[in-house]
mmCIF file of C-alpha atoms in Angstrom:
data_model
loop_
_atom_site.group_PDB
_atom_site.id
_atom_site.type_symbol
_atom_site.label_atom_id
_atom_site.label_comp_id
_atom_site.label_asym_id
_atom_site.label_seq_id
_atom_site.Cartn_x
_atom_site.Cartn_y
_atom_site.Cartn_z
ATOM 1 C CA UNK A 98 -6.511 -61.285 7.401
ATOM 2 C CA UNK A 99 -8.171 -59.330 10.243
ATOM 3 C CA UNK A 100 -10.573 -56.878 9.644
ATOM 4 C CA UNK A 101 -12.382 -53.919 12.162
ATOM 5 C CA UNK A 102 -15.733 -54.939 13.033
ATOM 6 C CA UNK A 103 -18.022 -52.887 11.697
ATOM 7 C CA UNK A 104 -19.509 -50.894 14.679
ATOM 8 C CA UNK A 105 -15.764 -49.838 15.222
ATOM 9 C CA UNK A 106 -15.769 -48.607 11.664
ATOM 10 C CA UNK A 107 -19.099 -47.214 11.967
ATOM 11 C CA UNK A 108 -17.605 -45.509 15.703
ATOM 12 C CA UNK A 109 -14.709 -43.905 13.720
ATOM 13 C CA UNK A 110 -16.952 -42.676 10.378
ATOM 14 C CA UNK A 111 -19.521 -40.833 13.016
ATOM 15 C CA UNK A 112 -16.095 -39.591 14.847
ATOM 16 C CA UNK A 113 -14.351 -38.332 11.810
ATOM 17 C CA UNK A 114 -17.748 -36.465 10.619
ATOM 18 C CA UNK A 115 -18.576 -35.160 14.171
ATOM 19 C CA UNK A 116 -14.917 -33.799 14.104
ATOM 20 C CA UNK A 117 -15.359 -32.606 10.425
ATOM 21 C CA UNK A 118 -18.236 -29.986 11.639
ATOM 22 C CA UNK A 119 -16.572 -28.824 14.786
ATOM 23 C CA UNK A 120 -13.154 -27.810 12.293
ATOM 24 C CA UNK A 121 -15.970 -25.988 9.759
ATOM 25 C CA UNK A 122 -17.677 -24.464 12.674
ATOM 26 C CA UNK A 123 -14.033 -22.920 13.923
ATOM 27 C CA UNK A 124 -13.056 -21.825 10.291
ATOM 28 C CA UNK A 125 -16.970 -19.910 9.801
ATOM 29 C CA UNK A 126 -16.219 -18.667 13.216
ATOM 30 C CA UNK A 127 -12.600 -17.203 12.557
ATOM 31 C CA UNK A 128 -14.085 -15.884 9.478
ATOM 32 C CA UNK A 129 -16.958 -14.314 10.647
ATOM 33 C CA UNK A 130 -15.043 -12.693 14.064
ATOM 34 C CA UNK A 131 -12.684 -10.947 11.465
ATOM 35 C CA UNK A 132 -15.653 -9.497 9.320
ATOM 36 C CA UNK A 133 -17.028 -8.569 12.618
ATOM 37 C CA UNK A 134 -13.763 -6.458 13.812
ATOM 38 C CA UNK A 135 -13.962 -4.963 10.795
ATOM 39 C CA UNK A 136 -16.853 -4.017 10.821
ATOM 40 C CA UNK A 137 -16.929 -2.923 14.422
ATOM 41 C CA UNK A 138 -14.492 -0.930 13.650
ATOM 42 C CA UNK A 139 -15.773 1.022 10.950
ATOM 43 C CA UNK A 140 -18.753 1.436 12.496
ATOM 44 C CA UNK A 141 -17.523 2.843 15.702
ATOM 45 C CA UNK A 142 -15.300 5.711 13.919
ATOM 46 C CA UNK A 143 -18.058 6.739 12.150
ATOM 47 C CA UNK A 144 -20.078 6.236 15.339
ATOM 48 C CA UNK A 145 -17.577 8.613 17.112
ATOM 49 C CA UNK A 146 -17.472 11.122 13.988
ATOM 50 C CA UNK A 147 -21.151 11.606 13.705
ATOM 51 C CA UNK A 148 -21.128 15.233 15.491
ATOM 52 C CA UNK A 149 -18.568 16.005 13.227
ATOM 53 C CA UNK A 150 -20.854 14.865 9.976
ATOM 54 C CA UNK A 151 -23.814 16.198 11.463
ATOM 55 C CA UNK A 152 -22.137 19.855 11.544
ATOM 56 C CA UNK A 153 -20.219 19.458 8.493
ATOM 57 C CA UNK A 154 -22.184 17.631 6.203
ATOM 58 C CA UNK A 155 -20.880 16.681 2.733
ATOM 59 C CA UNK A 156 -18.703 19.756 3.008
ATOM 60 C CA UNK A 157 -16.498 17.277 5.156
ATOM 61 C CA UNK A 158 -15.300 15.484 2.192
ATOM 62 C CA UNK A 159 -15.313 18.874 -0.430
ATOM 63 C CA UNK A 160 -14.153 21.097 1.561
ATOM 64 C CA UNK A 161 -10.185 22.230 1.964
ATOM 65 C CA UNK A 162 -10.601 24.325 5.027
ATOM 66 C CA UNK A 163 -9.667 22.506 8.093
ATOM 67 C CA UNK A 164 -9.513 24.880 10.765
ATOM 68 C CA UNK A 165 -10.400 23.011 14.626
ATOM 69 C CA UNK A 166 -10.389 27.058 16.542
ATOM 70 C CA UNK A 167 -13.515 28.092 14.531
ATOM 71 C CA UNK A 168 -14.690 24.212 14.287
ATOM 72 C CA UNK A 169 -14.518 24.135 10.712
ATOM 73 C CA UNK A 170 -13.687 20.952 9.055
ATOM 74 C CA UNK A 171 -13.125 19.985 5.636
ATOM 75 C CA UNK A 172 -11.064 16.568 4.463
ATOM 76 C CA UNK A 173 -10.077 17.561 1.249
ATOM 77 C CA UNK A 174 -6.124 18.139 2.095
ATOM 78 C CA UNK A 175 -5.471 15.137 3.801
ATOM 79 C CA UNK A 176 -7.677 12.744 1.363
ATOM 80 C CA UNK A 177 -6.007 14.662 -1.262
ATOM 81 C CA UNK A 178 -3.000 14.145 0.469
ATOM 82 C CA UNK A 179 -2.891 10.357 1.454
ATOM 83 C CA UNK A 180 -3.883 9.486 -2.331
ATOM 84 C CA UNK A 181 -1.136 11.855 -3.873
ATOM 85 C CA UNK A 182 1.853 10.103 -1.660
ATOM 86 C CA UNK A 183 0.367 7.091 -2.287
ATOM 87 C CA UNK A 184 0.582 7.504 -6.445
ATOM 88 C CA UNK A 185 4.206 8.910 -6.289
ATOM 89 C CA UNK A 186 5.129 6.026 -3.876
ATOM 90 C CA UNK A 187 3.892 3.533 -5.824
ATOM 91 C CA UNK A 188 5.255 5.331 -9.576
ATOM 92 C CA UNK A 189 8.506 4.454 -8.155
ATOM 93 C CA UNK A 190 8.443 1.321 -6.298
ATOM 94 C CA UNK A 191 6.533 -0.885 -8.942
ATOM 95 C CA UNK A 192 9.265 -0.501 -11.465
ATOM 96 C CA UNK A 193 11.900 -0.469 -9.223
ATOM 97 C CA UNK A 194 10.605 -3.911 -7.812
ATOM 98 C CA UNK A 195 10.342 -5.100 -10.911
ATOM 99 C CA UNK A 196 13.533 -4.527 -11.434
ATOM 100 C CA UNK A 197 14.517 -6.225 -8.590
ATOM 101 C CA UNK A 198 12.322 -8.971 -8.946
ATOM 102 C CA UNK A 199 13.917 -9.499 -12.202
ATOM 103 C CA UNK A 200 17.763 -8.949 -11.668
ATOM 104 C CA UNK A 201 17.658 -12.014 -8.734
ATOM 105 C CA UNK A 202 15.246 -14.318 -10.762
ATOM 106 C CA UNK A 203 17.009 -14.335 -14.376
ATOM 107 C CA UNK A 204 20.207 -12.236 -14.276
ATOM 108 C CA UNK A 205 22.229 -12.436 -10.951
ATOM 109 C CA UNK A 206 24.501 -15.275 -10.035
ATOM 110 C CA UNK A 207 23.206 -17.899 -7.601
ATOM 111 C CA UNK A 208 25.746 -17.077 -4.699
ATOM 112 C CA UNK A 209 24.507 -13.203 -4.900
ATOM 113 C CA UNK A 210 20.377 -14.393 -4.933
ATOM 114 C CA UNK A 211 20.191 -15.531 -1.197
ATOM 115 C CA UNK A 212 22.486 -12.314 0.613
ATOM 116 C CA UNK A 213 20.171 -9.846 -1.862
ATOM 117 C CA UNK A 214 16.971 -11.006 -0.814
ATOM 118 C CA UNK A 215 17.095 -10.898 2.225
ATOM 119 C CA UNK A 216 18.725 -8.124 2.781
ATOM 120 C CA UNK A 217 15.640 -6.817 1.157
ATOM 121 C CA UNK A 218 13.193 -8.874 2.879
ATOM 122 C CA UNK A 219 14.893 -7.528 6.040
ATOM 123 C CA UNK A 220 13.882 -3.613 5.281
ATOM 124 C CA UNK A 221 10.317 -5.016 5.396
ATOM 125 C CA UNK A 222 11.340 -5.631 8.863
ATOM 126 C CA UNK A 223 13.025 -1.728 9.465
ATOM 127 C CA UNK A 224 10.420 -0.021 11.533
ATOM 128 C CA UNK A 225 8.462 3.048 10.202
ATOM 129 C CA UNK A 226 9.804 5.360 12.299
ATOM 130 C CA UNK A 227 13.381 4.696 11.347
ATOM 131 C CA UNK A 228 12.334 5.454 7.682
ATOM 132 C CA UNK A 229 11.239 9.005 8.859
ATOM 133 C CA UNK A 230 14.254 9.975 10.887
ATOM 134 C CA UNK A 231 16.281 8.398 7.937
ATOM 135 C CA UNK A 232 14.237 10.735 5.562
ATOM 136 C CA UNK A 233 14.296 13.962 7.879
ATOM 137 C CA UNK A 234 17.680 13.979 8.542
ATOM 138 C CA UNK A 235 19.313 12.345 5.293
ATOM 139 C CA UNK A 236 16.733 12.986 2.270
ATOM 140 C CA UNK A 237 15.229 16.037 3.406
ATOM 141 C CA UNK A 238 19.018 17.816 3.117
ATOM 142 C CA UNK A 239 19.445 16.413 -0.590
ATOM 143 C CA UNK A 240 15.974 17.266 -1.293
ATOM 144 C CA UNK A 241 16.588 21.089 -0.141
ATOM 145 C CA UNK A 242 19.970 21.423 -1.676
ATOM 146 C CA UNK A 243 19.324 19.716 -4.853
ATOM 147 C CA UNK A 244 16.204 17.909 -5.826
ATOM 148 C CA UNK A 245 13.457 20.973 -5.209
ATOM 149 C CA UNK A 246 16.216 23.510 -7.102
ATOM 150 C CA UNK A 247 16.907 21.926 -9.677
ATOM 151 C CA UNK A 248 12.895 20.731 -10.826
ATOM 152 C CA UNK A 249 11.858 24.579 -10.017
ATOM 153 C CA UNK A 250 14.462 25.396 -12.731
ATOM 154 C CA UNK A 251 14.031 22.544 -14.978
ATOM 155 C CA UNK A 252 10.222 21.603 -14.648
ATOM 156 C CA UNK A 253 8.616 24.293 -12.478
ATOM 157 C CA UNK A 254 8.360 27.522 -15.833
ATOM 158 C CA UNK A 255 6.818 24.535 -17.381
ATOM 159 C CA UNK A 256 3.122 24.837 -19.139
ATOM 160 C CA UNK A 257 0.742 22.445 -17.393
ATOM 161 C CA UNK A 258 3.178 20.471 -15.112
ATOM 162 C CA UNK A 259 5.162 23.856 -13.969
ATOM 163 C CA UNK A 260 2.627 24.092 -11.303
ATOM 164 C CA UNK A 261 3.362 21.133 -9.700
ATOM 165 C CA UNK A 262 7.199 21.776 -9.585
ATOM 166 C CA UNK A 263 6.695 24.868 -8.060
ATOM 167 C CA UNK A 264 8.034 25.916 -4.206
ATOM 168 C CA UNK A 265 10.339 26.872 -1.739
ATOM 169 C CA UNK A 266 13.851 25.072 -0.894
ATOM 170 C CA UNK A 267 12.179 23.299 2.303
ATOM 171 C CA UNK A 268 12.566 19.688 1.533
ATOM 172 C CA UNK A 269 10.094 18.454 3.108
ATOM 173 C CA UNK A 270 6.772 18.088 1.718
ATOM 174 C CA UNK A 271 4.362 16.122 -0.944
ATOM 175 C CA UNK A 272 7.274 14.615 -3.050
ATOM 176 C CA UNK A 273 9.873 13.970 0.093
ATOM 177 C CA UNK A 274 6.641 11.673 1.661
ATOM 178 C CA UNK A 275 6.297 9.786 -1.668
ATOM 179 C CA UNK A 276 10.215 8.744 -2.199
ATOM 180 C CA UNK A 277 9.904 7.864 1.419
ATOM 181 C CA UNK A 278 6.657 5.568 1.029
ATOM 182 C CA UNK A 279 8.346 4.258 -2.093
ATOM 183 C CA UNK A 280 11.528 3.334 -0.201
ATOM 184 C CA UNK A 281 8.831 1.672 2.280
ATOM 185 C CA UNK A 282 6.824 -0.288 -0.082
ATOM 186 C CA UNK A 283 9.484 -1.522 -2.315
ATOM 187 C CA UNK A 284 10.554 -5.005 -0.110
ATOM 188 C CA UNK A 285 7.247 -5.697 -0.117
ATOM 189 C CA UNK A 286 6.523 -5.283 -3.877
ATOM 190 C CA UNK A 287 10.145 -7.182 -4.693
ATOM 191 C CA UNK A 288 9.595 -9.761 -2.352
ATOM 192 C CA UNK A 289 5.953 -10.957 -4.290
ATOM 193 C CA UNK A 290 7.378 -10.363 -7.223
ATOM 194 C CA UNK A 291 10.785 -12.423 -7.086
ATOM 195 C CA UNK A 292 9.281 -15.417 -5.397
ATOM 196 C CA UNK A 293 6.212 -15.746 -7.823
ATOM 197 C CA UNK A 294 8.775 -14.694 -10.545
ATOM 198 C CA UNK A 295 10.783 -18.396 -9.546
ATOM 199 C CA UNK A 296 7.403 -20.398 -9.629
ATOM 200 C CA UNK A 297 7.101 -19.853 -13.726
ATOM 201 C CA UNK A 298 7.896 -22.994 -15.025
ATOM 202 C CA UNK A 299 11.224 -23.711 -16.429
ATOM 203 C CA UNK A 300 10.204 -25.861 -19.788
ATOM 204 C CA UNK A 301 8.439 -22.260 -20.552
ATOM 205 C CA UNK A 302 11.632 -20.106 -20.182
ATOM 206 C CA UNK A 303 13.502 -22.592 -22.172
ATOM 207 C CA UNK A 304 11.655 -23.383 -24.982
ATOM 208 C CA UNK A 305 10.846 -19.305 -25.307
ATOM 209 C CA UNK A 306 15.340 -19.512 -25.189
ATOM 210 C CA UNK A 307 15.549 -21.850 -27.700
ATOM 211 C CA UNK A 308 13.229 -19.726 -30.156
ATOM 212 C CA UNK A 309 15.974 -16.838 -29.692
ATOM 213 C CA UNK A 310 14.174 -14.601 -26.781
ATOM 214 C CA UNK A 311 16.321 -12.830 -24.923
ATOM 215 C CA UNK A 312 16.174 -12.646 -20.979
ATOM 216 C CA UNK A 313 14.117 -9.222 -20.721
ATOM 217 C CA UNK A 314 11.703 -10.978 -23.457
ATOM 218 C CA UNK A 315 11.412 -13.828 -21.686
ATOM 219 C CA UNK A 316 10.638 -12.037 -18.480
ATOM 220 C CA UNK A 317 7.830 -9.728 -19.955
ATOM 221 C CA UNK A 318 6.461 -12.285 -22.455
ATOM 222 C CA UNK A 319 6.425 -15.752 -20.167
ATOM 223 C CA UNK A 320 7.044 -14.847 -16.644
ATOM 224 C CA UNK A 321 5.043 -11.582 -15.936
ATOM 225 C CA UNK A 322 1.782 -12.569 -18.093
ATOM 226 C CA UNK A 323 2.092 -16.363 -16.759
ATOM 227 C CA UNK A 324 2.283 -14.769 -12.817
ATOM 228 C CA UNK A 325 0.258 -11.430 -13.748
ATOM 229 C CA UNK A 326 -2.437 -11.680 -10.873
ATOM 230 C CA UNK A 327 -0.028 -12.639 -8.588
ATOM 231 C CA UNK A 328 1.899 -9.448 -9.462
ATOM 232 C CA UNK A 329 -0.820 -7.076 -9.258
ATOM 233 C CA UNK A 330 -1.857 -8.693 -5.946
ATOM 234 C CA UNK A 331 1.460 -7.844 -4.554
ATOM 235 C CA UNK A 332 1.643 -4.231 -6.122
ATOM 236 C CA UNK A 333 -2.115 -3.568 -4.193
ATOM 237 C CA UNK A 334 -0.716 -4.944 -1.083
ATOM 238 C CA UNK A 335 2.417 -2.170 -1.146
ATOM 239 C CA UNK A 336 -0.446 0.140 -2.238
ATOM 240 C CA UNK A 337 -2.618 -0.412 0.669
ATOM 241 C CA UNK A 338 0.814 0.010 2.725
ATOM 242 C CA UNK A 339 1.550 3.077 1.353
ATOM 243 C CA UNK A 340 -2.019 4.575 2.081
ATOM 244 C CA UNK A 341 -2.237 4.029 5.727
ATOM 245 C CA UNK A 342 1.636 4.694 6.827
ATOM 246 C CA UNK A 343 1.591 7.064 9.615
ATOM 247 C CA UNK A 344 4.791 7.766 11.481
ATOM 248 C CA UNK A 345 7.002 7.913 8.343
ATOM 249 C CA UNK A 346 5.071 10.463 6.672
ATOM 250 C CA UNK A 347 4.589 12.661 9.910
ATOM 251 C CA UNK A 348 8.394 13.371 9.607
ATOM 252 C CA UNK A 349 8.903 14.377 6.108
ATOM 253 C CA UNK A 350 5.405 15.484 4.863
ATOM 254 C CA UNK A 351 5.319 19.191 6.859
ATOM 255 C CA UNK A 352 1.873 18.678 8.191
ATOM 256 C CA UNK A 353 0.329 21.286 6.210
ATOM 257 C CA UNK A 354 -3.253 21.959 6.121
ATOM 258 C CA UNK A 355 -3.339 24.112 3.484
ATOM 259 C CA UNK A 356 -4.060 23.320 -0.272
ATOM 260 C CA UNK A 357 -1.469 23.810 -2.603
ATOM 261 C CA UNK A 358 -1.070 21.795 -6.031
ATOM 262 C CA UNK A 359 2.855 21.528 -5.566
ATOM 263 C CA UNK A 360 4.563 18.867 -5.037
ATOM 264 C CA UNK A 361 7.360 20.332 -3.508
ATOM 265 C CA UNK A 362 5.228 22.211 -0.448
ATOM 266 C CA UNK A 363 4.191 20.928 2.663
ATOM 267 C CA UNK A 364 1.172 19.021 3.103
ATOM 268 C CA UNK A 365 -0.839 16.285 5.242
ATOM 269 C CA UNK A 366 -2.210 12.664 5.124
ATOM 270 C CA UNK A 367 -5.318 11.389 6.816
ATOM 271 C CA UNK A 368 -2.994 9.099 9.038
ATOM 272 C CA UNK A 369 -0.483 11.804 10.070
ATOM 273 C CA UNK A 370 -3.204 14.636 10.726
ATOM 274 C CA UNK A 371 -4.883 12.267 13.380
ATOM 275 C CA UNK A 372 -1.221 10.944 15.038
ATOM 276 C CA UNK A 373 -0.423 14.209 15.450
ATOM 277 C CA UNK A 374 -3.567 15.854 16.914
ATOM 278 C CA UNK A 375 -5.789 13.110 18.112
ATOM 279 C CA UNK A 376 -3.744 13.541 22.150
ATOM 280 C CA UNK A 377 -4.845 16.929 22.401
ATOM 281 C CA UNK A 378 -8.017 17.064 20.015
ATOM 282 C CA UNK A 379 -11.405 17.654 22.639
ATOM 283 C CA UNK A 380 -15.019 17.063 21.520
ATOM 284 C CA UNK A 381 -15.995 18.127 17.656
ATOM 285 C CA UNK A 382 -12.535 17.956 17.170
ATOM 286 C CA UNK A 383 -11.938 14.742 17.898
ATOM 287 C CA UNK A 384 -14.775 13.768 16.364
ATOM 288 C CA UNK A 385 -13.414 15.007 12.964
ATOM 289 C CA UNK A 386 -10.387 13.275 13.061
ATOM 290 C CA UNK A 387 -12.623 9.823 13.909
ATOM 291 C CA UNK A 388 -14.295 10.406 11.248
ATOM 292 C CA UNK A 389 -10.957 11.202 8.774
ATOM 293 C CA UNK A 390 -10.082 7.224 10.245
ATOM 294 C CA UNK A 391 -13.628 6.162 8.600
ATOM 295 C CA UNK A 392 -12.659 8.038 5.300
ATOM 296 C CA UNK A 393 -9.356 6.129 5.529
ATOM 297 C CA UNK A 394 -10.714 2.581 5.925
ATOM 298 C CA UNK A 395 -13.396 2.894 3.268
ATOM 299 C CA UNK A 396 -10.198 4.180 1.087
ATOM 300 C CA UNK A 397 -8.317 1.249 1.763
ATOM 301 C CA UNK A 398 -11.436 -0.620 1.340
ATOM 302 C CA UNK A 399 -12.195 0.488 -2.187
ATOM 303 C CA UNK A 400 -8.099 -0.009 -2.905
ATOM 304 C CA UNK A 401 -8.424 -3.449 -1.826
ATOM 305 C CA UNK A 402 -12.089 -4.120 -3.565
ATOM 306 C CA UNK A 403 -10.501 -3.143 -6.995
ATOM 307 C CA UNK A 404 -7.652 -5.157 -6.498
ATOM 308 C CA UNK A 405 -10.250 -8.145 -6.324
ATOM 309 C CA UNK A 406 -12.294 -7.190 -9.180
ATOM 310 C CA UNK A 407 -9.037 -6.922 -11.473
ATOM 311 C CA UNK A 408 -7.521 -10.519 -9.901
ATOM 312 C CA UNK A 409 -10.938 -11.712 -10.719
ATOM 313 C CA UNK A 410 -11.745 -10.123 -14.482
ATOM 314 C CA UNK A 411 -8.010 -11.378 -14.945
ATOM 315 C CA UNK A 412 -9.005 -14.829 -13.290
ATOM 316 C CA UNK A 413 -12.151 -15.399 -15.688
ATOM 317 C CA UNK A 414 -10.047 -14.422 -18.740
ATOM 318 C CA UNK A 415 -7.367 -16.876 -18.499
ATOM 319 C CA UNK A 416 -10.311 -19.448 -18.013
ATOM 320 C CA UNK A 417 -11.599 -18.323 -21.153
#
């Protein structure tokens, strides 16, 4: 039986550990390059927004009047804005995908599953831009000749809500950015949801069968609680999707600076106000809208920060 000398074992032992702290080095380094791009970045749009903070102040964030010719600035439309789209998107998408999600991992045939998903995986793919041509020209119409009539009639003389169902036949506006976002966010949200859907275990599903659950019972008593951070990791991910689109929203959104609590009226989002000004924007102005893309990525930040805090309150309980 031969056997490596030892100095050749010792050779590959001081190889394999020499090798092991150049592949840790790379990983801290990767890690720590990313938190530095982040960072850089933050720090450099509020770097290039401090003129605009100095002027301002807190009025920046409080303030609704947004007005670059007398070099008054306040973010509260377009904060008000992004987070409003955001919340309708994501009121229709979740259940939607869930839908989804569950129609191709318990109901539909296995010949249908492959062709449906991805065909859905494939709008991921659809740029942004083709979703807001495809909303101006196509949902803006039915918006105008149907949607926005019919909720002024139905919803809009209601107490409370009325006020948010309340505006002109224009079709473009709060709600037409939101179904648009939705439409956006859903292969995401579907996607997650279907694949970690088909990673439940089958001896679950069919012993919860064999008790006499049906499929939907099955689905929301096994498969959603069994895959539940998984699920609400995917739904932040469409969320933090639907908070930063840009082009989309700049077709359909009316890129309105001025506060109104309707739905149905044209508004703005942090992302569209600064693609469609930040070309011709010059000195405090410009400064502004850097400083709307800091507001933006400490949004996003907080989305994302709460998403981790749930995944890991949800984490420690199903230790427990």
């Amino acid at each position: 039986m031969n056997t490596l000398p030892l100095p050749t074992i010792a050779d590959r032992g001081a190889r394999d550990a020499r090798m092991d702290r150049w592949f840790r080095h790379a990983l801290t380094a990767a890690a720590v390059f990313v938190l530095a791009a982040l960072g850089g970045a933050a720090l450099s749009m509020l770097w290039g927004g401090r003129e605009a903070l100095a002027s301002q102040g807190l009025d920046f964030f409080f303030s609704s009047d947004w007005n670059p010719v007398e070099n008054r600035y306040g973010a509260l439309v377009p904060i008000f804005g992004t987070l409003i789209t955001a919340a309708i998107a994501m009121l229709i998408a979740v259940p939607v995908s869930f839908g989804i999600a569950f129609f191709l991992a318990e109901v539909a045939p296995r010949w249908l599953r492959g062709p449906v998903s991805t065909a859905i995986e494939l709008l991921a793919a659809v740029p942004s831009i083709i979703y807001g041509m495809w909303g101006l020209f196509v949902l803006v119409p039915v918006m105008t000749e149907y949607v926005t009539p019919w909720l002024n009639d139905r919803l809009g003389t209601r107490p409370v809500i009325g006020m948010l169902f309340q505006g002109p036949p224009l079709g473009i506006g709060v709600l037409t950015a939101g179904f648009v976002l939705a439409i956006m966010v859903i292969p995401f949200i579907a996607s997650i949801m279907r694949e970690v859907f088909l990673t439940v275990p089958t001896p679950l599903k069919e012993s919860a069968y064999a008790l006499g659950s049906t499929r939907w019972e099955v689905t929301w008593d096994i498969a959603l609680p069994y895959t539940r951070s998984a699920v609400i990791g995917g739904i932040f991910l469409g969320l933090g999707r639907a908070l930063g689109e840009t082009m989309a929203v700049t077709f359909v959104i009316g890129n309105s600076v001025r506060f109104s609590p309707s739905l149905l009226e044209p508004s703005t989002t942090i992302a569209a106000l600064i693609a469609n000004d930040f070309a011709e924007a010059t000195h405090e102005y410009r400064s502004a809208l850097l400083l709307l893309g800091f507001v933006l990525f400490v949004v996003t930040f907080i989305v994302l920060a709460i998403a981790r805090l749930m995944l890991r309150r949800l984490a420690r309980r199903e230790g427990d």
